[in-house]
PDB file of C-alpha atoms in Angstrom:
ATOM      1  CA  MET A   1      35.496  -6.713 101.770  1.00 53.00           C
ATOM      2  CA  ASN A   2      37.804  -4.976 104.223  1.00 62.00           C
ATOM      3  CA  ASN A   3      40.847  -6.857 105.436  1.00 74.00           C
ATOM      4  CA  PRO A   4      40.300  -7.492 109.197  1.00 73.00           C
ATOM      5  CA  GLU A   5      44.005  -7.006 109.873  1.00 76.00           C
ATOM      6  CA  THR A   6      43.954  -3.636 108.162  1.00 90.00           C
ATOM      7  CA  LEU A   7      40.878  -2.619 110.171  1.00 91.00           C
ATOM      8  CA  LEU A   8      42.628  -3.636 113.405  1.00 91.00           C
ATOM      9  CA  GLN A   9      45.730  -1.685 112.474  1.00 93.00           C
ATOM     10  CA  SER A  10      43.625   1.357 111.586  1.00 91.00           C
ATOM     11  CA  THR A  11      41.856   1.232 114.941  1.00 94.00           C
ATOM     12  CA  LEU A  12      45.017   0.720 116.981  1.00 94.00           C
ATOM     13  CA  LYS A  13      46.754   3.539 115.095  1.00 96.00           C
ATOM     14  CA  GLN A  14      44.365   6.011 116.727  1.00 97.00           C
ATOM     15  CA  PHE A  15      46.005   5.199 120.071  1.00 98.00           C
ATOM     16  CA  ASP A  16      49.592   5.361 118.785  1.00 98.00           C
ATOM     17  CA  LEU A  17      51.616   8.160 120.411  1.00 98.00           C
ATOM     18  CA  THR A  18      54.823   7.565 118.460  1.00 98.00           C
ATOM     19  CA  GLY A  19      56.613  10.830 117.731  1.00 97.00           C
ATOM     20  CA  ARG A  20      54.817  12.791 120.462  1.00 98.00           C
ATOM     21  CA  THR A  21      56.292  14.245 123.623  1.00 98.00           C
ATOM     22  CA  ALA A  22      54.494  14.172 126.968  1.00 99.00           C
ATOM     23  CA  LEU A  23      55.264  16.140 130.135  1.00 99.00           C
ATOM     24  CA  VAL A  24      53.857  14.512 133.272  1.00 98.00           C
ATOM     25  CA  THR A  25      54.104  16.489 136.498  1.00 98.00           C
ATOM     26  CA  GLY A  26      54.616  14.735 139.812  1.00 98.00           C
ATOM     27  CA  SER A  27      55.753  11.615 138.001  1.00 98.00           C
ATOM     28  CA  SER A  28      58.628  10.190 140.054  1.00 97.00           C
ATOM     29  CA  ALA A  29      56.236   7.711 141.719  1.00 95.00           C
ATOM     30  CA  GLY A  30      52.609   6.643 142.107  1.00 95.00           C
ATOM     31  CA  ILE A  31      49.906   7.655 139.654  1.00 97.00           C
ATOM     32  CA  GLY A  32      52.139  10.065 137.737  1.00 98.00           C
ATOM     33  CA  TYR A  33      54.792   7.420 137.166  1.00 98.00           C
ATOM     34  CA  ALA A  34      52.191   4.879 136.030  1.00 98.00           C
ATOM     35  CA  ILE A  35      50.683   7.347 133.567  1.00 98.00           C
ATOM     36  CA  ALA A  36      54.119   8.271 132.205  1.00 98.00           C
ATOM     37  CA  ARG A  37      54.852   4.560 131.782  1.00 98.00           C
ATOM     38  CA  GLY A  38      51.574   4.049 129.939  1.00 98.00           C
ATOM     39  CA  LEU A  39      52.217   6.946 127.563  1.00 98.00           C
ATOM     40  CA  ALA A  40      55.737   5.654 126.912  1.00 98.00           C
ATOM     41  CA  GLY A  41      54.301   2.211 126.191  1.00 98.00           C
ATOM     42  CA  ALA A  42      52.105   3.797 123.517  1.00 98.00           C
ATOM     43  CA  GLY A  43      55.198   5.282 121.879  1.00 98.00           C
ATOM     44  CA  ALA A  44      55.524   8.750 123.417  1.00 98.00           C
ATOM     45  CA  ARG A  45      58.726  10.336 124.626  1.00 98.00           C
ATOM     46  CA  VAL A  46      58.087  11.250 128.266  1.00 98.00           C
ATOM     47  CA  ILE A  47      59.432  14.026 130.452  1.00 98.00           C
ATOM     48  CA  LEU A  48      59.254  13.217 134.136  1.00 98.00           C
ATOM     49  CA  ASN A  49      58.855  16.047 136.632  1.00 98.00           C
ATOM     50  CA  ALA A  50      59.274  16.345 140.386  1.00 97.00           C
ATOM     51  CA  ARG A  51      61.210  18.538 142.779  1.00 95.00           C
ATOM     52  CA  SER A  52      63.698  15.823 143.770  1.00 94.00           C
ATOM     53  CA  THR A  53      66.369  15.191 141.155  1.00 96.00           C
ATOM     54  CA  ASP A  54      67.384  11.911 142.789  1.00 97.00           C
ATOM     55  CA  LYS A  55      63.849  10.493 142.668  1.00 96.00           C
ATOM     56  CA  LEU A  56      63.476  11.612 139.063  1.00 98.00           C
ATOM     57  CA  GLU A  57      66.668   9.908 137.972  1.00 97.00           C
ATOM     58  CA  ARG A  58      65.684   6.641 139.671  1.00 98.00           C
ATOM     59  CA  ALA A  59      62.264   6.714 138.002  1.00 98.00           C
ATOM     60  CA  ALA A  60      63.794   7.567 134.625  1.00 98.00           C
ATOM     61  CA  ALA A  61      66.278   4.719 134.921  1.00 98.00           C
ATOM     62  CA  GLN A  62      63.451   2.254 135.568  1.00 98.00           C
ATOM     63  CA  LEU A  63      61.560   3.385 132.470  1.00 98.00           C
ATOM     64  CA  ARG A  64      64.673   3.344 130.302  1.00 98.00           C
ATOM     65  CA  GLU A  65      65.241  -0.277 131.308  1.00 98.00           C
ATOM     66  CA  GLU A  66      61.852  -0.998 129.714  1.00 98.00           C
ATOM     67  CA  GLY A  67      62.888   0.732 126.500  1.00 98.00           C
ATOM     68  CA  ALA A  68      61.251   4.120 127.039  1.00 98.00           C
ATOM     69  CA  THR A  69      62.706   7.408 125.813  1.00 98.00           C
ATOM     70  CA  VAL A  70      62.779   9.528 128.959  1.00 98.00           C
ATOM     71  CA  PHE A  71      63.881  13.026 129.942  1.00 98.00           C
ATOM     72  CA  THR A  72      63.703  14.673 133.366  1.00 98.00           C
ATOM     73  CA  SER A  73      62.895  18.210 134.444  1.00 98.00           C
ATOM     74  CA  ALA A  74      63.073  19.133 138.124  1.00 98.00           C
ATOM     75  CA  PHE A  75      61.035  22.217 138.990  1.00 98.00           C
ATOM     76  CA  ASP A  76      58.388  23.412 141.445  1.00 98.00           C
ATOM     77  CA  VAL A  77      55.027  23.289 139.671  1.00 98.00           C
ATOM     78  CA  SER A  78      53.555  25.835 142.106  1.00 98.00           C
ATOM     79  CA  ALA A  79      56.125  28.577 141.330  1.00 98.00           C
ATOM     80  CA  GLY A  80      55.172  30.558 138.238  1.00 98.00           C
ATOM     81  CA  ASP A  81      58.629  31.798 137.242  1.00 98.00           C
ATOM     82  CA  ALA A  82      60.143  28.320 137.619  1.00 98.00           C
ATOM     83  CA  VAL A  83      57.306  26.788 135.582  1.00 98.00           C
ATOM     84  CA  ASN A  84      57.654  29.271 132.717  1.00 98.00           C
ATOM     85  CA  ALA A  85      61.422  28.846 132.570  1.00 98.00           C
ATOM     86  CA  ALA A  86      61.190  25.035 132.654  1.00 98.00           C
ATOM     87  CA  VAL A  87      58.522  24.828 129.952  1.00 98.00           C
ATOM     88  CA  ASP A  88      60.446  27.189 127.667  1.00 98.00           C
ATOM     89  CA  ARG A  89      63.608  25.140 128.252  1.00 98.00           C
ATOM     90  CA  ILE A  90      61.834  21.871 127.434  1.00 98.00           C
ATOM     91  CA  GLU A  91      60.364  23.326 124.259  1.00 98.00           C
ATOM     92  CA  ALA A  92      63.800  24.555 123.157  1.00 98.00           C
ATOM     93  CA  GLU A  93      65.927  21.582 124.194  1.00 97.00           C
ATOM     94  CA  VAL A  94      63.656  18.515 124.022  1.00 98.00           C
ATOM     95  CA  GLY A  95      61.001  19.610 121.571  1.00 98.00           C
ATOM     96  CA  PRO A  96      57.369  20.689 121.433  1.00 98.00           C
ATOM     97  CA  ILE A  97      55.193  19.413 124.265  1.00 98.00           C
ATOM     98  CA  ASP A  98      52.300  17.613 122.575  1.00 98.00           C
ATOM     99  CA  ILE A  99      50.760  16.170 125.744  1.00 99.00           C
ATOM    100  CA  LEU A 100      50.631  17.618 129.258  1.00 99.00           C
ATOM    101  CA  VAL A 101      49.444  15.635 132.261  1.00 99.00           C
ATOM    102  CA  ASN A 102      48.917  17.824 135.335  1.00 98.00           C
ATOM    103  CA  ASN A 103      49.276  15.188 138.032  1.00 98.00           C
ATOM    104  CA  ALA A 104      51.239  16.819 140.879  1.00 97.00           C
ATOM    105  CA  GLY A 105      49.207  16.805 144.068  1.00 96.00           C
ATOM    106  CA  MET A 106      49.211  16.297 147.802  1.00 95.00           C
ATOM    107  CA  GLN A 107      46.852  15.403 150.647  1.00 94.00           C
ATOM    108  CA  ARG A 108      46.488  16.613 154.245  1.00 94.00           C
ATOM    109  CA  ARG A 109      43.873  15.209 156.595  1.00 94.00           C
ATOM    110  CA  ALA A 110      42.372  17.032 159.570  1.00 97.00           C
ATOM    111  CA  PRO A 111      38.959  18.167 160.804  1.00 97.00           C
ATOM    112  CA  LEU A 112      38.146  21.362 158.930  1.00 98.00           C
ATOM    113  CA  GLU A 113      37.884  23.487 162.082  1.00 98.00           C
ATOM    114  CA  GLN A 114      41.424  22.413 162.987  1.00 98.00           C
ATOM    115  CA  PHE A 115      42.942  22.752 159.517  1.00 98.00           C
ATOM    116  CA  GLU A 116      45.876  25.162 159.573  1.00 98.00           C
ATOM    117  CA  GLU A 117      45.816  28.150 157.247  1.00 98.00           C
ATOM    118  CA  ALA A 118      49.369  27.452 156.071  1.00 98.00           C
ATOM    119  CA  HIS A 119      48.416  23.900 155.149  1.00 98.00           C
ATOM    120  CA  TRP A 120      45.375  25.182 153.233  1.00 98.00           C
ATOM    121  CA  HIS A 121      47.560  27.449 151.100  1.00 98.00           C
ATOM    122  CA  GLU A 122      50.170  24.729 150.603  1.00 98.00           C
ATOM    123  CA  LEU A 123      47.535  22.264 149.424  1.00 98.00           C
ATOM    124  CA  MET A 124      45.874  24.759 147.078  1.00 98.00           C
ATOM    125  CA  LYS A 125      49.210  25.786 145.558  1.00 98.00           C
ATOM    126  CA  THR A 126      50.150  22.174 144.883  1.00 98.00           C
ATOM    127  CA  ASN A 127      46.787  20.805 143.734  1.00 98.00           C
ATOM    128  CA  LEU A 128      45.184  23.783 141.994  1.00 98.00           C
ATOM    129  CA  ASP A 129      47.668  26.581 141.293  1.00 98.00           C
ATOM    130  CA  SER A 130      50.007  24.113 139.591  1.00 98.00           C
ATOM    131  CA  VAL A 131      47.313  23.112 137.090  1.00 98.00           C
ATOM    132  CA  PHE A 132      46.746  26.756 136.200  1.00 98.00           C
ATOM    133  CA  LEU A 133      50.455  27.637 136.021  1.00 98.00           C
ATOM    134  CA  VAL A 134      51.735  24.635 134.084  1.00 98.00           C
ATOM    135  CA  GLY A 135      48.618  24.479 131.932  1.00 98.00           C
ATOM    136  CA  LYS A 136      48.942  28.125 130.914  1.00 98.00           C
ATOM    137  CA  ALA A 137      52.688  27.875 130.246  1.00 98.00           C
ATOM    138  CA  VAL A 138      52.292  24.831 128.012  1.00 98.00           C
ATOM    139  CA  ALA A 139      49.099  26.050 126.335  1.00 98.00           C
ATOM    140  CA  ARG A 140      50.851  29.220 125.111  1.00 98.00           C
ATOM    141  CA  HIS A 141      53.031  27.006 122.920  1.00 98.00           C
ATOM    142  CA  MET A 142      50.222  24.616 121.956  1.00 98.00           C
ATOM    143  CA  ILE A 143      47.988  27.493 120.858  1.00 98.00           C
ATOM    144  CA  GLY A 144      50.683  28.661 118.455  1.00 98.00           C
ATOM    145  CA  ARG A 145      50.724  25.183 116.908  1.00 98.00           C
ATOM    146  CA  GLN A 146      46.893  24.924 116.972  1.00 98.00           C
ATOM    147  CA  GLN A 147      47.002  21.515 118.635  1.00 98.00           C
ATOM    148  CA  GLY A 148      47.690  19.839 121.964  1.00 98.00           C
ATOM    149  CA  LYS A 149      46.364  17.529 124.638  1.00 99.00           C
ATOM    150  CA  ILE A 150      46.083  18.483 128.309  1.00 99.00           C
ATOM    151  CA  ILE A 151      44.960  15.967 130.935  1.00 99.00           C
ATOM    152  CA  ASN A 152      44.313  17.199 134.471  1.00 99.00           C
ATOM    153  CA  ILE A 153      44.228  14.642 137.259  1.00 98.00           C
ATOM    154  CA  CYS A 154      41.049  15.214 139.217  1.00 98.00           C
ATOM    155  CA  SER A 155      39.633  12.748 141.768  1.00 98.00           C
ATOM    156  CA  VAL A 156      36.427  11.107 142.915  1.00 97.00           C
ATOM    157  CA  GLN A 157      36.661  13.943 145.454  1.00 97.00           C
ATOM    158  CA  SER A 158      35.887  16.254 142.549  1.00 98.00           C
ATOM    159  CA  GLU A 159      32.352  14.912 143.086  1.00 98.00           C
ATOM    160  CA  LEU A 160      32.229  13.346 146.567  1.00 97.00           C
ATOM    161  CA  GLY A 161      33.223  14.355 150.071  1.00 96.00           C
ATOM    162  CA  ARG A 162      34.734  12.473 152.989  1.00 93.00           C
ATOM    163  CA  PRO A 163      35.296  13.517 156.627  1.00 95.00           C
ATOM    164  CA  GLY A 164      38.610  15.222 157.288  1.00 96.00           C
ATOM    165  CA  ILE A 165      39.547  16.166 153.720  1.00 96.00           C
ATOM    166  CA  ALA A 166      37.388  19.218 152.939  1.00 98.00           C
ATOM    167  CA  PRO A 167      40.309  21.323 151.598  1.00 98.00           C
ATOM    168  CA  TYR A 168      41.432  18.483 149.309  1.00 98.00           C
ATOM    169  CA  THR A 169      37.846  18.088 148.075  1.00 98.00           C
ATOM    170  CA  ALA A 170      37.686  21.832 147.417  1.00 98.00           C
ATOM    171  CA  SER A 171      40.920  21.730 145.441  1.00 98.00           C
ATOM    172  CA  LYS A 172      39.866  18.782 143.293  1.00 98.00           C
ATOM    173  CA  GLY A 173      36.423  20.237 142.664  1.00 98.00           C
ATOM    174  CA  ALA A 174      38.182  23.366 141.431  1.00 98.00           C
ATOM    175  CA  VAL A 175      40.466  21.318 139.171  1.00 98.00           C
ATOM    176  CA  LYS A 176      37.368  19.774 137.590  1.00 98.00           C
ATOM    177  CA  MET A 177      35.894  23.178 136.797  1.00 98.00           C
ATOM    178  CA  LEU A 178      39.247  24.607 135.686  1.00 98.00           C
ATOM    179  CA  THR A 179      39.474  21.693 133.239  1.00 99.00           C
ATOM    180  CA  LYS A 180      36.134  22.673 131.752  1.00 98.00           C
ATOM    181  CA  GLY A 181      37.195  26.332 131.609  1.00 98.00           C
ATOM    182  CA  MET A 182      40.441  25.438 129.837  1.00 99.00           C
ATOM    183  CA  ALA A 183      38.504  23.389 127.278  1.00 98.00           C
ATOM    184  CA  ILE A 184      36.161  26.314 126.628  1.00 98.00           C
ATOM    185  CA  ASP A 185      38.943  28.898 126.218  1.00 98.00           C
ATOM    186  CA  TRP A 186      41.461  26.733 124.380  1.00 98.00           C
ATOM    187  CA  GLY A 187      39.228  24.395 122.375  1.00 98.00           C
ATOM    188  CA  PRO A 188      38.852  26.961 119.564  1.00 98.00           C
ATOM    189  CA  HIS A 189      42.666  26.862 119.230  1.00 98.00           C
ATOM    190  CA  GLY A 190      42.744  23.122 118.572  1.00 98.00           C
ATOM    191  CA  LEU A 191      43.422  21.913 122.127  1.00 98.00           C
ATOM    192  CA  GLN A 192      41.570  19.150 123.949  1.00 98.00           C
ATOM    193  CA  VAL A 193      41.554  19.504 127.730  1.00 99.00           C
ATOM    194  CA  ASN A 194      40.102  16.672 129.775  1.00 99.00           C
ATOM    195  CA  GLY A 195      40.457  15.155 133.217  1.00 98.00           C
ATOM    196  CA  ILE A 196      40.896  11.754 134.793  1.00 98.00           C
ATOM    197  CA  GLY A 197      39.196  11.192 138.142  1.00 98.00           C
ATOM    198  CA  PRO A 198      40.939   8.315 139.921  1.00 98.00           C
ATOM    199  CA  GLY A 199      39.117   6.484 142.665  1.00 97.00           C
ATOM    200  CA  TYR A 200      41.002   4.791 145.483  1.00 96.00           C
ATOM    201  CA  PHE A 201      44.287   3.362 144.243  1.00 96.00           C
ATOM    202  CA  LYS A 202      47.129   1.650 146.034  1.00 92.00           C
ATOM    203  CA  THR A 203      49.779   4.384 146.137  1.00 89.00           C
ATOM    204  CA  GLU A 204      52.287   5.809 148.583  1.00 81.00           C
ATOM    205  CA  LEU A 205      49.820   8.650 149.232  1.00 77.00           C
ATOM    206  CA  ASN A 206      47.139   6.159 150.301  1.00 83.00           C
ATOM    207  CA  ASP A 207      49.380   3.657 152.073  1.00 86.00           C
ATOM    208  CA  ALA A 208      47.941   4.390 155.521  1.00 86.00           C
ATOM    209  CA  LEU A 209      44.400   3.852 154.227  1.00 89.00           C
ATOM    210  CA  VAL A 210      45.338   0.635 152.434  1.00 92.00           C
ATOM    211  CA  LYS A 211      46.741  -0.722 155.699  1.00 93.00           C
ATOM    212  CA  ASN A 212      43.693   0.386 157.688  1.00 95.00           C
ATOM    213  CA  ALA A 213      41.552  -2.762 157.807  1.00 96.00           C
ATOM    214  CA  ASP A 214      38.358  -0.927 158.761  1.00 96.00           C
ATOM    215  CA  PHE A 215      38.708   1.644 155.981  1.00 95.00           C
ATOM    216  CA  SER A 216      39.617  -0.987 153.390  1.00 96.00           C
ATOM    217  CA  ALA A 217      36.586  -3.069 154.348  1.00 96.00           C
ATOM    218  CA  TRP A 218      34.329  -0.027 154.083  1.00 95.00           C
ATOM    219  CA  LEU A 219      35.799   1.008 150.719  1.00 96.00           C
ATOM    220  CA  ILE A 220      35.656  -2.456 149.174  1.00 96.00           C
ATOM    221  CA  GLY A 221      32.055  -2.850 150.329  1.00 96.00           C
ATOM    222  CA  ARG A 222      31.118   0.515 148.819  1.00 95.00           C
ATOM    223  CA  THR A 223      32.906  -0.043 145.491  1.00 97.00           C
ATOM    224  CA  PRO A 224      30.930  -1.998 142.859  1.00 98.00           C
ATOM    225  CA  SER A 225      34.173  -3.622 141.639  1.00 98.00           C
ATOM    226  CA  ARG A 226      34.828  -4.702 145.261  1.00 97.00           C
ATOM    227  CA  ARG A 227      38.523  -3.842 145.434  1.00 96.00           C
ATOM    228  CA  TRP A 228      41.168  -1.122 145.453  1.00 97.00           C
ATOM    229  CA  GLY A 229      42.469   0.016 142.078  1.00 97.00           C
ATOM    230  CA  ASP A 230      45.961  -0.672 140.768  1.00 96.00           C
ATOM    231  CA  VAL A 231      47.739   2.341 139.246  1.00 97.00           C
ATOM    232  CA  GLU A 232      48.382   0.430 136.015  1.00 97.00           C
ATOM    233  CA  GLU A 233      44.629   0.588 135.422  1.00 98.00           C
ATOM    234  CA  LEU A 234      44.932   4.329 134.766  1.00 98.00           C
ATOM    235  CA  MET A 235      47.210   3.830 131.761  1.00 98.00           C
ATOM    236  CA  GLY A 236      44.438   3.114 129.262  1.00 98.00           C
ATOM    237  CA  ALA A 237      42.451   6.218 130.180  1.00 98.00           C
ATOM    238  CA  ALA A 238      45.559   8.389 129.861  1.00 98.00           C
ATOM    239  CA  VAL A 239      46.504   6.936 126.478  1.00 98.00           C
ATOM    240  CA  PHE A 240      42.946   7.411 125.217  1.00 98.00           C
ATOM    241  CA  LEU A 241      42.786  11.070 126.253  1.00 98.00           C
ATOM    242  CA  ALA A 242      46.302  11.736 124.929  1.00 98.00           C
ATOM    243  CA  SER A 243      45.658  10.134 121.544  1.00 98.00           C
ATOM    244  CA  ASP A 244      43.746  10.820 118.349  1.00 98.00           C
ATOM    245  CA  ALA A 245      41.065   8.419 119.584  1.00 98.00           C
ATOM    246  CA  SER A 246      39.720  11.243 121.771  1.00 98.00           C
ATOM    247  CA  ARG A 247      40.020  14.099 119.285  1.00 97.00           C
ATOM    248  CA  PHE A 248      36.340  15.100 119.749  1.00 98.00           C
ATOM    249  CA  VAL A 249      36.383  14.687 123.541  1.00 98.00           C
ATOM    250  CA  ASN A 250      36.771  18.023 125.303  1.00 98.00           C
ATOM    251  CA  GLY A 251      35.981  19.274 128.794  1.00 98.00           C
ATOM    252  CA  HIS A 252      35.193  15.774 130.021  1.00 98.00           C
ATOM    253  CA  ILE A 253      36.165  14.118 133.312  1.00 98.00           C
ATOM    254  CA  LEU A 254      36.704  10.361 132.944  1.00 98.00           C
ATOM    255  CA  TYR A 255      36.252   8.656 136.317  1.00 98.00           C
ATOM    256  CA  VAL A 256      38.325   5.517 136.765  1.00 98.00           C
ATOM    257  CA  ASP A 257      36.995   4.454 140.150  1.00 98.00           C
ATOM    258  CA  GLY A 258      35.521   0.967 140.068  1.00 98.00           C
ATOM    259  CA  GLY A 259      32.072   2.544 140.176  1.00 98.00           C
ATOM    260  CA  VAL A 260      32.399   4.565 143.406  1.00 97.00           C
ATOM    261  CA  THR A 261      30.794   7.669 141.900  1.00 97.00           C
ATOM    262  CA  ALA A 262      27.871   5.597 140.591  1.00 96.00           C
ATOM    263  CA  THR A 263      26.531   4.482 143.982  1.00 94.00           C
ATOM    264  CA  LEU A 264      25.487   5.841 147.357  1.00 83.00           C
TER     265      LEU A 264
END
């Protein structure tokens, strides 16, 4: 008869990220920071990324206080030359990137007919171009090693629309399909590329909506779980997709949304 303790250890080992290195873009706060914290809690060394060095250092200090091994890399994820240089530097100085989480993103709200062209391009560069640029730069190294995990942060807006955010919806729908395309092209090289689709979470990005009583009432009434999400609830999904537990999961979008995408 199998020893139950041994069985438990064997199961939990699948989620163990000890010895692996994870780069999380846009991780000085919010969802990115929570995901980096979750990966660190599972044993990974994490590399935080943002454009602000000060914010990165504050976030890194917080994680180090919890015992995490943390590095920082400040670069613009929407600038190809900067991305390539940063990824090559990380690979040379920190070590091979085993896990990439493409989280950097932004939101702008306006009626579509009033949406400024400059804001459209800014949003697409941040939300979509960055996934392509960082994903490609990291995948070049992963392909050589015939292994790697890439997690792209999608959204419930990869599936659903809302008034005033058509460009954001377009960008996140494209991230969903780019995730599938990456899995198709890079799966034969040993990579797994998947996405996480967060629902409505309490973050700095959503602060105005959280404080809007009418919107909160509408959202809570529409969500089967009847509440906003807490960013810590994304940790488990990230660890799963980053770990050996998901080694036969590829091209999948895991929605963590309290059931929003399941109901009209």
